[in-house]
Amino acid sequence: MHPIWVEMLQKPVGWLTIIGGIILIAMPFVVRAFIRKQMREEDRRKDN
């Protein structure tokens, strides 16, 4: 296996890098979903 892959997959620092990258990529989607949910709830309150 390539030395970079060995470093990424067999060392804790590599796993932290992978998980951190996933969090950074997923964060905008989670924030957008949360904001949309809040806006829908506010619209429902205004309609009632």
PDB file of C-alpha atoms in Angstrom:
ATOM      1  CA  MET A   1       0.000   0.000   0.000  1.00  0.00           C
ATOM      2  CA  HIS A   2       1.130   3.559  -0.644  1.00  0.00           C
ATOM      3  CA  PRO A   3       2.938   5.102   2.356  1.00  0.00           C
ATOM      4  CA  ILE A   4       0.485   8.010   2.562  1.00  0.00           C
ATOM      5  CA  TRP A   5      -2.476   5.608   2.795  1.00  0.00           C
ATOM      6  CA  VAL A   6      -0.649   3.601   5.455  1.00  0.00           C
ATOM      7  CA  GLU A   7      -0.097   6.787   7.453  1.00  0.00           C
ATOM      8  CA  MET A   8      -3.726   7.907   7.046  1.00  0.00           C
ATOM      9  CA  LEU A   9      -5.364   4.584   7.907  1.00  0.00           C
ATOM     10  CA  GLN A  10      -3.066   3.095  10.532  1.00  0.00           C
ATOM     11  CA  LYS A  11      -2.279   6.104  12.706  1.00  0.00           C
ATOM     12  CA  PRO A  12      -4.727   7.976  14.986  1.00  0.00           C
ATOM     13  CA  VAL A  13      -3.724  11.305  13.448  1.00  0.00           C
ATOM     14  CA  GLY A  14      -4.859  10.025  10.062  1.00  0.00           C
ATOM     15  CA  TRP A  15      -8.264   9.068  11.416  1.00  0.00           C
ATOM     16  CA  LEU A  16      -8.620  12.472  13.051  1.00  0.00           C
ATOM     17  CA  THR A  17      -7.818  14.082   9.703  1.00  0.00           C
ATOM     18  CA  ILE A  18     -10.425  11.972   7.908  1.00  0.00           C
ATOM     19  CA  ILE A  19     -13.112  12.651  10.523  1.00  0.00           C
ATOM     20  CA  GLY A  20     -12.268  16.363  10.606  1.00  0.00           C
ATOM     21  CA  GLY A  21     -12.589  16.557   6.832  1.00  0.00           C
ATOM     22  CA  ILE A  22     -15.983  14.866   6.929  1.00  0.00           C
ATOM     23  CA  ILE A  23     -17.163  17.296   9.608  1.00  0.00           C
ATOM     24  CA  LEU A  24     -15.972  20.300   7.600  1.00  0.00           C
ATOM     25  CA  ILE A  25     -17.743  19.057   4.478  1.00  0.00           C
ATOM     26  CA  ALA A  26     -20.975  18.108   6.297  1.00  0.00           C
ATOM     27  CA  MET A  27     -21.288  21.229   8.468  1.00  0.00           C
ATOM     28  CA  PRO A  28     -22.829  23.563   5.829  1.00  0.00           C
ATOM     29  CA  PHE A  29     -25.506  20.977   5.005  1.00  0.00           C
ATOM     30  CA  VAL A  30     -26.407  20.486   8.665  1.00  0.00           C
ATOM     31  CA  VAL A  31     -26.576  24.236   9.296  1.00  0.00           C
ATOM     32  CA  ARG A  32     -28.735  24.793   6.202  1.00  0.00           C
ATOM     33  CA  ALA A  33     -31.144  22.019   7.246  1.00  0.00           C
ATOM     34  CA  PHE A  34     -31.394  23.474  10.761  1.00  0.00           C
ATOM     35  CA  ILE A  35     -32.078  26.993   9.465  1.00  0.00           C
ATOM     36  CA  ARG A  36     -34.748  25.717   7.058  1.00  0.00           C
ATOM     37  CA  LYS A  37     -36.430  23.831   9.903  1.00  0.00           C
ATOM     38  CA  GLN A  38     -36.431  26.946  12.072  1.00  0.00           C
ATOM     39  CA  MET A  39     -37.880  29.051   9.248  1.00  0.00           C
ATOM     40  CA  ARG A  40     -40.676  26.510   8.652  1.00  0.00           C
ATOM     41  CA  GLU A  41     -41.553  26.513  12.360  1.00  0.00           C
ATOM     42  CA  GLU A  42     -41.673  30.324  12.401  1.00  0.00           C
ATOM     43  CA  ASP A  43     -43.956  30.349   9.347  1.00  0.00           C
ATOM     44  CA  ARG A  44     -46.306  27.880  11.050  1.00  0.00           C
ATOM     45  CA  ARG A  45     -46.441  30.067  14.168  1.00  0.00           C
ATOM     46  CA  LYS A  46     -47.233  33.159  12.092  1.00  0.00           C
ATOM     47  CA  ASP A  47     -50.027  31.369  10.204  1.00  0.00           C
ATOM     48  CA  ASN A  48     -51.764  30.258  13.414  1.00  0.00           C
TER      49      ASN A  48
END
